[in-house]
């Protein structure tokens, strides 16, 4: 009888606490699980970036569940997975966003951003806020920030020296799928060939492709240098993706949680950016030691060729009025 009375008392007390909004360890909410998908490997600097981010957001009641190497969703499908509610967070390529929001193609164009600092300033400006609002309104995702992973350069298996865009004529240059990526390859003078990131090593090895374009850290992480003879430092694109969370998750947070979540992302992204910049400075020497020829082609010729291609294309017609001038002026 005493046990039954105590049980009733405890149940009544618990109900009263809940009614008053009083919580304790036993009444704590289950952490929100955040599935995160990316095509980069677990050895990538950005994997450590996400580990750091995950540690920071634990205090806000989130558990990060990362999937690397495209093991959960293949390259280019992460955005759709987020839109369908099958994924909470992703590292989204701006080219994938531009497939659904044509205005975004401006940030996928060659020779737009000058460096990592310029990229950061643009996304922290009114231009960045405009782009983020488009993504939120039209795609249902909240962009936390651009994740810089190095300037993209052309790496080739053939020994043919590349100095101007005309030298890339007929070269099968691997590019991710999607119109924006394929046009980027054309703007360099190459014959763009779509291929999944995970297949590039074998593609170079077998001759299915002649080359690929990636930042130097990616070339090292994926060991592409083992099946290449040279790196032409074209610096044609400041490589970045967008760390994004679904609006469903973002909008469920209180303003205080959103601020803490954003601060955790900013901190992790800045650490990753600095690590990439340090690594880029070291890798040119590393590849030379591995027997590759590393050199800088005629960048003026490449820049002029690319800009003419873009301005004459349908892509430029969708760019928001005045945005290019604003970006150039920063």
Coordinates of C-alpha atoms in Angstrom, one line a residue, residues 36 49 65 80 94 99 120 124 145 149 160 176 180 194 225 241 245-246 257 272:
X36 CA 25.1 15.5 -42.6
X49 CA 35.6 21.2 -39.5
X65 CA 25.7 12.2 -37.7
X80 CA 17.1 17.4 -53.2
X94 CA 26.6 26.4 -55.5
X99 CA 20.3 24.3 -61.2
X120 CA 33.8 35.7 -47.1
X124 CA 28.6 38.7 -45.3
X145 CA 28.2 30.1 -44.8
X149 CA 38.4 24.6 -50.0
X160 CA 50.9 18.5 -73.2
X176 CA 30.7 17.4 -62.1
X180 CA 26.9 25.3 -64.6
X194 CA 30.6 14.7 -66.5
X225 CA 48.5 13.2 -58.4
X241 CA 30.5 24.9 -51.1
X245 CA 20.7 23.3 -42.8
X246 CA 17.1 22.6 -43.7
X257 CA 19.7 28.8 -30.5
X272 CA 38.8 25.3 -42.0

